[in-house]
Coordinates of C-alpha atoms and ligand atoms in Angstrom, one line a residue:
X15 CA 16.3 -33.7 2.3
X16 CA 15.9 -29.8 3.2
X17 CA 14.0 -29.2 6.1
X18 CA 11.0 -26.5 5.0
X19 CA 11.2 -23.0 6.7
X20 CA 8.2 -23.7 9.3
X21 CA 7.9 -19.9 9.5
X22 CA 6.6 -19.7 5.7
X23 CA 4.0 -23.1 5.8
X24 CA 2.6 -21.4 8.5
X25 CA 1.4 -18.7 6.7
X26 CA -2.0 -19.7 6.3
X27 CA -4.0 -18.6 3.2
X28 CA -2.2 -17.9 -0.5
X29 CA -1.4 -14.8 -1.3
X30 CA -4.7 -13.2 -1.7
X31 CA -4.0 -11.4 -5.2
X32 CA -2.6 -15.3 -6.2
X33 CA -6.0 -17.0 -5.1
X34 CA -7.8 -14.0 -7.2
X35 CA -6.0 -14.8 -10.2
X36 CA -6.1 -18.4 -10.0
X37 CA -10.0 -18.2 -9.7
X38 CA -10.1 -15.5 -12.9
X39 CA -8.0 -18.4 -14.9
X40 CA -10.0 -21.1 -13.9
X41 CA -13.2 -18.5 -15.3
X42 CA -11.1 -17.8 -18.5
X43 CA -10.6 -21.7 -18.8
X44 CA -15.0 -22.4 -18.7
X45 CA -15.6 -19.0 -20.3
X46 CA -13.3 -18.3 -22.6
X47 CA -14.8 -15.6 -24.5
X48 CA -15.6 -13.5 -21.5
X49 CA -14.6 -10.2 -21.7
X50 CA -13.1 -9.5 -18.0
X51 CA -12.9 -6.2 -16.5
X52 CA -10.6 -5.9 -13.0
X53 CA -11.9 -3.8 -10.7
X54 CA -9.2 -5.8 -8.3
X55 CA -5.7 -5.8 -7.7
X56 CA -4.6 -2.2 -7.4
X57 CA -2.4 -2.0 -10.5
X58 CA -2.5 1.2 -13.0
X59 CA -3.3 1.3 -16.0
X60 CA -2.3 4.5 -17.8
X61 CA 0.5 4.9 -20.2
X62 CA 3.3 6.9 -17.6
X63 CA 3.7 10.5 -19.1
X64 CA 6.4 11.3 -21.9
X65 CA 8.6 13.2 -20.1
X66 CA 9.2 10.6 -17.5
X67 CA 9.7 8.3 -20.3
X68 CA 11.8 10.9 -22.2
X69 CA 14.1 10.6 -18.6
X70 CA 14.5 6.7 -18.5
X71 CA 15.5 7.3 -22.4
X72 CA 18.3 9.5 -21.5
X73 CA 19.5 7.8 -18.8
X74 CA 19.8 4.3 -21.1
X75 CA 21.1 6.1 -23.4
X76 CA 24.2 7.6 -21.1
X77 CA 24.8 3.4 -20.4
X78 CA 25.5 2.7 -23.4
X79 CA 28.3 5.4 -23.5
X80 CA 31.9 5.1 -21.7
X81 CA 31.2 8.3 -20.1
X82 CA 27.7 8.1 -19.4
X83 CA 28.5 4.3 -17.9
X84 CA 27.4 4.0 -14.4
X85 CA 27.6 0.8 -12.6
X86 CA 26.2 0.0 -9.1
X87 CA 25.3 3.4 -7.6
X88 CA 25.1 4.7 -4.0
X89 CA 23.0 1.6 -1.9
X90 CA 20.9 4.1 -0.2
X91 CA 19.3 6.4 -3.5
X92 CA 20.8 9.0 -5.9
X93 CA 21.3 11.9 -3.4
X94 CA 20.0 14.2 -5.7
X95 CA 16.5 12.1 -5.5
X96 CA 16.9 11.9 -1.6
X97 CA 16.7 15.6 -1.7
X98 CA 14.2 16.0 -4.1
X99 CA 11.8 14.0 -1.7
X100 CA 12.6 15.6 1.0
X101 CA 11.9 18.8 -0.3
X102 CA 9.0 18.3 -2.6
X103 CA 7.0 15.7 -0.6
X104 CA 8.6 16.3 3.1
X105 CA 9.1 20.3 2.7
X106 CA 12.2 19.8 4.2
X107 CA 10.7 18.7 7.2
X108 CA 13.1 15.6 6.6
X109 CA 16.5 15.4 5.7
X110 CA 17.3 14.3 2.6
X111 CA 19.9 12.2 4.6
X112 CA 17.0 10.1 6.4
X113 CA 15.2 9.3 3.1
X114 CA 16.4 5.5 1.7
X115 CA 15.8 4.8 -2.0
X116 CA 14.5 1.4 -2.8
X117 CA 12.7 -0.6 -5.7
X118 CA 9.2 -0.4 -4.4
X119 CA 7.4 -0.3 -1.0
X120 CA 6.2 -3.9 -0.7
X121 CA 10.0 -4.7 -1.2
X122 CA 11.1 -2.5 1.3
X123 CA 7.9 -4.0 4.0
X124 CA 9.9 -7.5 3.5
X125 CA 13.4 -6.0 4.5
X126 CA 11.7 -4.2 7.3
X127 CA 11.0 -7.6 8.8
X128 CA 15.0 -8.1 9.6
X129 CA 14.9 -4.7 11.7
X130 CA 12.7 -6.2 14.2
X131 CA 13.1 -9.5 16.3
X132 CA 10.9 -12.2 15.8
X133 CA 9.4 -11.8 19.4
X134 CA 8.2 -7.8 18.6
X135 CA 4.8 -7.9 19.1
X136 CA 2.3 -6.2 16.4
X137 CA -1.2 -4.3 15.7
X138 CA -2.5 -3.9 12.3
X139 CA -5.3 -2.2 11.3
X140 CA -8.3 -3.9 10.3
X141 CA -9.0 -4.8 7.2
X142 CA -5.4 -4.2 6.1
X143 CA -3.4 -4.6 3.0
X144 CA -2.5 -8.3 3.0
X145 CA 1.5 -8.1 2.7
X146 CA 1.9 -6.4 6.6
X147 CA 0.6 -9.6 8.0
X148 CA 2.1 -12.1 5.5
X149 CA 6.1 -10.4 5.9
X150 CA 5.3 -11.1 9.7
X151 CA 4.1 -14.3 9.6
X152 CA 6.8 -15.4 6.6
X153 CA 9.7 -13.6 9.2
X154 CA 8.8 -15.8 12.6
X155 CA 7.2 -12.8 14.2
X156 CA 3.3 -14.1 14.7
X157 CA 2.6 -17.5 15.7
X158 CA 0.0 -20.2 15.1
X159 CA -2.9 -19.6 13.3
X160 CA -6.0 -19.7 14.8
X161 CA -8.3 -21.1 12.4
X162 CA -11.6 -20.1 14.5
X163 CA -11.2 -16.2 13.9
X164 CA -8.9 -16.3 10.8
X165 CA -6.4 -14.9 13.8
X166 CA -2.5 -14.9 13.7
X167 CA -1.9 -15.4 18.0
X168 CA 0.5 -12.5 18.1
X169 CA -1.3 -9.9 15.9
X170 CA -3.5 -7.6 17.6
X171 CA -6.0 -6.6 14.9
X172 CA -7.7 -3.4 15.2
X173 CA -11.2 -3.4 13.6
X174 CA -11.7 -0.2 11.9
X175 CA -15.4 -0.1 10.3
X176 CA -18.2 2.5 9.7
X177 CA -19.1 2.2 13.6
X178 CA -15.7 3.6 14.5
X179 CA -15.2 6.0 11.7
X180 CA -12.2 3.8 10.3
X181 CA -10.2 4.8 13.3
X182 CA -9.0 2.0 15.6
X183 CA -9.9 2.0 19.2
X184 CA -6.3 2.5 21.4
X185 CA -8.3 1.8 24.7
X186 CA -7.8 -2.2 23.6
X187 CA -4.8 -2.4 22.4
X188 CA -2.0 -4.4 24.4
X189 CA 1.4 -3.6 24.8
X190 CA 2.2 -2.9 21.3
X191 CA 6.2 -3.1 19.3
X192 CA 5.0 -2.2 15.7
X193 CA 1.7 -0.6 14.8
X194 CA 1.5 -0.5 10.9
X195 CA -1.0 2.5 10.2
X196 CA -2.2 3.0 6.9
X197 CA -3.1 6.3 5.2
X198 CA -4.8 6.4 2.8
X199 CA -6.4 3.6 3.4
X200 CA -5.7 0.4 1.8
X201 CA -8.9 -1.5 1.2
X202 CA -10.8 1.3 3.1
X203 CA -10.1 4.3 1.0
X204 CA -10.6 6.2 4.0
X205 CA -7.8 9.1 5.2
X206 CA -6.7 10.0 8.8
X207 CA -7.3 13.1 10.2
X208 CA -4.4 15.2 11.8
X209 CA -5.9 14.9 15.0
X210 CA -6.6 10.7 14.4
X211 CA -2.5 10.8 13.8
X212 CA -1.8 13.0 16.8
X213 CA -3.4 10.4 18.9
X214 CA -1.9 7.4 17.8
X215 CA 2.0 9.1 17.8
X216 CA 1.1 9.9 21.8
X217 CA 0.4 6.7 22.2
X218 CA 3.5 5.4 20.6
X219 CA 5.5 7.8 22.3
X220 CA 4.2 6.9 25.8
X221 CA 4.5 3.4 24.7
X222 CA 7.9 3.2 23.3
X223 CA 6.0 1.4 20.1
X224 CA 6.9 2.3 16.4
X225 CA 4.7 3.1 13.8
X226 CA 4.6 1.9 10.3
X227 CA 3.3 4.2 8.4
X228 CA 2.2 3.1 4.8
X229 CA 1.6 6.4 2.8
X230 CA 2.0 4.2 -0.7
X231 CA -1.6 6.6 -1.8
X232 CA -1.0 9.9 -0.4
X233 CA -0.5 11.4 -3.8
X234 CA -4.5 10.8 -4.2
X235 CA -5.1 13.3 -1.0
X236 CA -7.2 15.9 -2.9
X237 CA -8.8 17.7 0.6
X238 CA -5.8 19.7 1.8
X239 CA -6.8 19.7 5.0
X240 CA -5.8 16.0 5.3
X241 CA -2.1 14.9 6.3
X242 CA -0.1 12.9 3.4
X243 CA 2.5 11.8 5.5
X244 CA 2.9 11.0 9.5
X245 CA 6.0 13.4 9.5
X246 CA 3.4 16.4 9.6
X247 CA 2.3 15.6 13.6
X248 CA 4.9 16.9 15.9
X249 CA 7.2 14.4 17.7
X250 CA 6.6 11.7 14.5
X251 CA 10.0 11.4 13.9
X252 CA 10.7 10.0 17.2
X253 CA 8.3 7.3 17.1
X254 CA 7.7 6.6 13.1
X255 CA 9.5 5.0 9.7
X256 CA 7.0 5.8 6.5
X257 CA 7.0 3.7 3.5
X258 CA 6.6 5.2 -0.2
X259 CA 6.2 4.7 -2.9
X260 CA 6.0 6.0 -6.7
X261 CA 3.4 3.1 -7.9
X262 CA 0.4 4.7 -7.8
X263 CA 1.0 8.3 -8.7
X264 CA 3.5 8.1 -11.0
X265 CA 2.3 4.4 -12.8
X266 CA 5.4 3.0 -11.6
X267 CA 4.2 -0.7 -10.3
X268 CA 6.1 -2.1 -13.0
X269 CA 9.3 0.0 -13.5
X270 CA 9.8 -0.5 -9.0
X271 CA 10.9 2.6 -7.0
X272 CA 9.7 4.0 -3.8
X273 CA 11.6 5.2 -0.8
X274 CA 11.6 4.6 3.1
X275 CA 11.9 7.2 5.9
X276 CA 13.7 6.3 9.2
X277 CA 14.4 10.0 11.2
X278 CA 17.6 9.7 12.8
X279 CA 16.5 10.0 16.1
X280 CA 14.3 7.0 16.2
X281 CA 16.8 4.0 18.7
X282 CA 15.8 1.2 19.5
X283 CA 16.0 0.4 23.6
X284 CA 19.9 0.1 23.4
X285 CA 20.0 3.5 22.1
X286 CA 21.0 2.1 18.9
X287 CA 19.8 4.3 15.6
X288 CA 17.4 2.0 13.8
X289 CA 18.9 4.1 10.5
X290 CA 22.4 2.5 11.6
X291 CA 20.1 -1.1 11.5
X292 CA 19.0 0.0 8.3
X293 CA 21.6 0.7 6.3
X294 CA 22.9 -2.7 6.8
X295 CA 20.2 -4.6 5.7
X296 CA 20.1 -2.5 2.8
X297 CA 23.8 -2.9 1.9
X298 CA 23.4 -6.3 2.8
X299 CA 19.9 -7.7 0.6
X300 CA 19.6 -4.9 -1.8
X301 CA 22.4 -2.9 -4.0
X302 CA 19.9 0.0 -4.4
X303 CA 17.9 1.2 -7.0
X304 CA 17.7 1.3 -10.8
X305 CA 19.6 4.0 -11.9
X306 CA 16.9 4.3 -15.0
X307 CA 14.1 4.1 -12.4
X308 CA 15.8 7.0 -10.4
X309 CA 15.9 9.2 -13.6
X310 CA 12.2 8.7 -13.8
X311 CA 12.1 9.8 -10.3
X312 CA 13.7 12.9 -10.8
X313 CA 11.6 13.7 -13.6
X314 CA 8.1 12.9 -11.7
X315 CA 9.5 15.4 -9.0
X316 CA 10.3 18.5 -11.8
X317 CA 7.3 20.9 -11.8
X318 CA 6.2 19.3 -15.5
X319 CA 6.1 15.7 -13.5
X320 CA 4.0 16.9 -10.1
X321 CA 1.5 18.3 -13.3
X322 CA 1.4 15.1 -14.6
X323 CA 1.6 12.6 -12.0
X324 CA -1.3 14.7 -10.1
X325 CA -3.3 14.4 -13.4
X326 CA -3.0 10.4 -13.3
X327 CA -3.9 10.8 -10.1
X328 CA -7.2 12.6 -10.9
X329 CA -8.1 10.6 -13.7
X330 CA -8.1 7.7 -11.4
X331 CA -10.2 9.7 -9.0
X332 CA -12.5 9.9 -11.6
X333 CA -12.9 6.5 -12.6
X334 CA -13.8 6.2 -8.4
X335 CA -16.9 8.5 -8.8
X336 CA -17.7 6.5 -11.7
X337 CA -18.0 3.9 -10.5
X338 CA -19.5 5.2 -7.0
X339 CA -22.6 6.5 -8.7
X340 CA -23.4 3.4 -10.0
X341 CA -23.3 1.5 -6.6
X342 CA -25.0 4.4 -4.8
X343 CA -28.0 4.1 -7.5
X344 CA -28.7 0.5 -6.2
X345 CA -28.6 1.9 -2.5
X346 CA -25.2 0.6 -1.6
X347 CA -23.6 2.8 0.9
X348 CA -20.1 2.9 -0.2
X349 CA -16.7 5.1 1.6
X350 CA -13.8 6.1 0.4
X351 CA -13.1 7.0 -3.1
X352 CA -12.4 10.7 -2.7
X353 CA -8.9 10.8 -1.8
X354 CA -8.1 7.3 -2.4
X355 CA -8.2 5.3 -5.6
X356 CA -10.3 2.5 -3.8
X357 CA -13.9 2.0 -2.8
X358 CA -15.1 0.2 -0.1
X359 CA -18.6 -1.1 -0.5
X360 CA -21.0 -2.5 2.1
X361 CA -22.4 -5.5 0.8
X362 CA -25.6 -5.6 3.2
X363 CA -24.4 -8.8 4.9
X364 CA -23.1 -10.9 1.9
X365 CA -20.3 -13.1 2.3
X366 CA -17.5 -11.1 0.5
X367 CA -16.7 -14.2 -1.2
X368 CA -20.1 -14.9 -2.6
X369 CA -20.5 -11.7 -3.9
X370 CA -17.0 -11.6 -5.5
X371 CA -18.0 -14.9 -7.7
X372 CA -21.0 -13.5 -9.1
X373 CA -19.8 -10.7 -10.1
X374 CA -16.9 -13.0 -12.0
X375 CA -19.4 -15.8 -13.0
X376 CA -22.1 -13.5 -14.3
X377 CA -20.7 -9.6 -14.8
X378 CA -17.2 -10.8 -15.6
X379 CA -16.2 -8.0 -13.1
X380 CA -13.1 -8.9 -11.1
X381 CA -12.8 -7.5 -7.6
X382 CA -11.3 -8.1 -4.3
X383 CA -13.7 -9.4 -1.3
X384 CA -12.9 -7.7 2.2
X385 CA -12.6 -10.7 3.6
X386 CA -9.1 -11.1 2.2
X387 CA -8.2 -7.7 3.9
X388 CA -8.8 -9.6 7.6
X389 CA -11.7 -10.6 9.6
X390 CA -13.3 -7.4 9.7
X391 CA -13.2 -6.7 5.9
X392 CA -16.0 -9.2 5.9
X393 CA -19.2 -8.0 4.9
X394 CA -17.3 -5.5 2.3
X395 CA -16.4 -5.2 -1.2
X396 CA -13.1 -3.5 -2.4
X397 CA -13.6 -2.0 -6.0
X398 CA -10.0 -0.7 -7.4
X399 CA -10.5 2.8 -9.6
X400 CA -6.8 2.0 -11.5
X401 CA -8.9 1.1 -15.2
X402 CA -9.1 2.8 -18.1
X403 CA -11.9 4.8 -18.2
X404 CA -13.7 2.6 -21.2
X405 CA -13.4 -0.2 -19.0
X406 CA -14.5 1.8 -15.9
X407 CA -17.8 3.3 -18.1
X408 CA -18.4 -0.2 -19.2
X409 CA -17.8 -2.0 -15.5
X410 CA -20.1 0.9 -13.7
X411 CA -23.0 -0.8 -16.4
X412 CA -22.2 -4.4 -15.4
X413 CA -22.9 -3.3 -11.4
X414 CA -25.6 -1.8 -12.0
X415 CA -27.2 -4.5 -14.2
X416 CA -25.9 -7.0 -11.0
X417 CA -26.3 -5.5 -8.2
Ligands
PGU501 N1 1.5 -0.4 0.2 C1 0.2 -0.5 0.0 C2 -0.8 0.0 1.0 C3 -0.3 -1.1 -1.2 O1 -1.6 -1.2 -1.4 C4 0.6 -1.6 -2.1 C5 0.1 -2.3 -3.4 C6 1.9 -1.5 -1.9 C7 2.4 -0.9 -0.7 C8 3.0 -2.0 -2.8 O2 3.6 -0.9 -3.4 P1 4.9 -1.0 -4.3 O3 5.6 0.3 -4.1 O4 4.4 -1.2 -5.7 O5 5.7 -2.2 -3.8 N2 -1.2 -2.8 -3.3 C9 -1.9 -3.3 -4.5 C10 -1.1 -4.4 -5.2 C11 -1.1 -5.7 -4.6 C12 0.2 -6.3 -4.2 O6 0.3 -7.5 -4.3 O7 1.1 -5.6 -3.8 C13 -3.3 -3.8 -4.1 O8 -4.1 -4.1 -4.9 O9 -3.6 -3.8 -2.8

């Protein structure tokens, strides 16, 4: 008999998006006429533009000819896309050098895991998106679970709520390894300030910490006055690897590519490049990728893609405003939204679960409660703006006729 891997069973709750759609099924299987609308997981929706398509053509078209044949490619990205990012998203404020292609940022959060030891110590923000505390757990990295405050013991979490503006307080936190900051926020919608991420990069620069730095929405930041990546507050690159991705902007959830940046100057203690780290796990657990889903990302970063990838973008951010009004007209104060393609409603007190299941039972609306973001996502609602807009038009009625 195989002996289970104890670090996995002791990840407590099921996948949150799992749970949701086993309790949608089980409302398909009594209802079966019901016509859902998800307002929940954070998956798009729109068709991806034709000349992004027109790319992915080409390129499977140049594999089925002996010339165009490519096999495995460079492990690390097409250089070409490494310095496309650099300069269109980075401004050449990274090298293209310290950008690493991969197939999506959620896959790239899992490999992160083998950088660090299983006894770093971690702070999350929260509510936070559900996969930063599940890859620690499922790696060895948190300890028990504390089944009194829905707690992992070696996880610091960070409330960030209306009181404190959605910026943690740094006064409480412990001697910290990893700090995974998200910007946009995922569930919160909310956006850090440049002088929010100046703070937490001293800190992690007094501290010798790392920052995580989750900037999977930034393509949604419509008030330029806002940072869209961690790379823009000086010293960053000493103390910070950002995750991206091209899932949200681009409607790439299902064709998978995103990218991670590790600076070269960020070491470990030992002096050691974490890139050198890096590029070993990368070599070692991933072969790179797509070469079709690379071609698409050369095409979203041509002047005709930024166009039409901002246009999703704003579509989406529509569909929030939507959907805003009609909470607001039933006196729900509700943030984010506005450079985020998520809304973050206070429920007056509800239990997030409560409210989730009558808006499935008797709106056939699905959502996600904030309780499945962490402890202090209780008392919240996330609504997810990724719809089409018929749906969105049509789910703004249901709240209001709910609510
Ligand atoms: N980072 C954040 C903050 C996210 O919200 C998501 C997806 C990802 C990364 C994953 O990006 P990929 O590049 O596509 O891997 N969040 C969605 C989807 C849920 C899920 O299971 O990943 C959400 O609804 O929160």
């Amino acid at each position: 008999m195989v002996e289970r891997n104890s670090d996995i069973a002791r990840y407590q709750a099921d996948y949150l998006f799992v749970d949701i759609a086993r309790r949608k099924e089980r409302l398909l299987q009594e209802q079966p006429d019901a016509k859902l609308i998800s307002l929940g997981i954070g998956d798009t929706t729109e068709p991806i533009p034709d000349m992004i398509i027109h790319s992915f053509v080409e390129q499977a078209k140049q594999l089925g000819t002996t010339k165009g044949y490519r096999g495995y490619g460079a492990a690390l990205g097409d250089p070409s896309l490494r310095k496309k990012i650099a300069n269109i998203l980075y401004q050449d404020r990274i090298s293209s050098d310290d950008i690493f292609i991969s197939d999506g940022s959620k896959c790239d959060l899992g490999r992160l895991q083998f950088l660090f030891g299983s006894h770093s110590s971690l702070a999350i923000q929260d509510p936070s998106y559900p996969a930063y505390v599940a890859a620690s757990v499922m790696s060895g990295k948190t300890g028990a679970y504390n089944t009194d405050n829905g707690q992992y013991r070696n996880i610091t979490y960070l409330p960030c709520r209306p009181e404190n503006a959605f910026f943690p307080d740094l006064e409480i936190l412990p001697e910290t390894d990893l700090i995974y900051i998200c910007s946009p926020n995922n569930p919160t919608g909310t956006v850090l300030t440049h002088a929010q991420l100046q703070k937490l990069v001293k800190m992690a620069r007094e501290r010798g910490a790392f920052i995580i730095f989750d900037s999977a929405y930034a393509g949604f930041i419509r008030d330029s006055s806002l940072p869209k990546s961690i790379y823009e507050i000086e010293g960053a690159q000493d103390v910070a690897i950002e995750l991206g991705s091209f899932s949200k902007t681009a409607g790439f959830t299902g064709v998978r590519l995103g990218w991670t940046v590790i600076p070269k100057q960020l070491c470990f203690d030992d002096g050691t490049p974490v890139q050198n780290d890096w590029s070993k796990i990368v070599s070692t657990f991933f072969n790179g990728a797509s070469n079709i889903a690379q071609a698409g990302g050369l095409a979203i970063l041509s002047d005709e893609g930024i166009t039409a990838s901002q246009s999703l973008c704003d579509l989406y951010l529509e569909n929030a405003n939507i959907l805003r009004e009609a909470i607001e007209s039933k006196n729900y104060t509700c943030f984010g939204g506005e450079n985020a393609p998520y809304l973050w409603v206070d429920i007056k007190g509800e239990p997030s679960w409560k409210l989730f299941d009558k808006l499935l039972k008797k709106g056939h609306l699905v959502t996600t409660p904030g309780a499945g973001f962490g402890p202090a996502g209780e008392g919240f609602l996330r609504l997810s703006a990724f719809g089409r807009r018929v749906n969105i038009i049509e789910a703004a009625q249901r709240l209001k006729e709910i609510l």
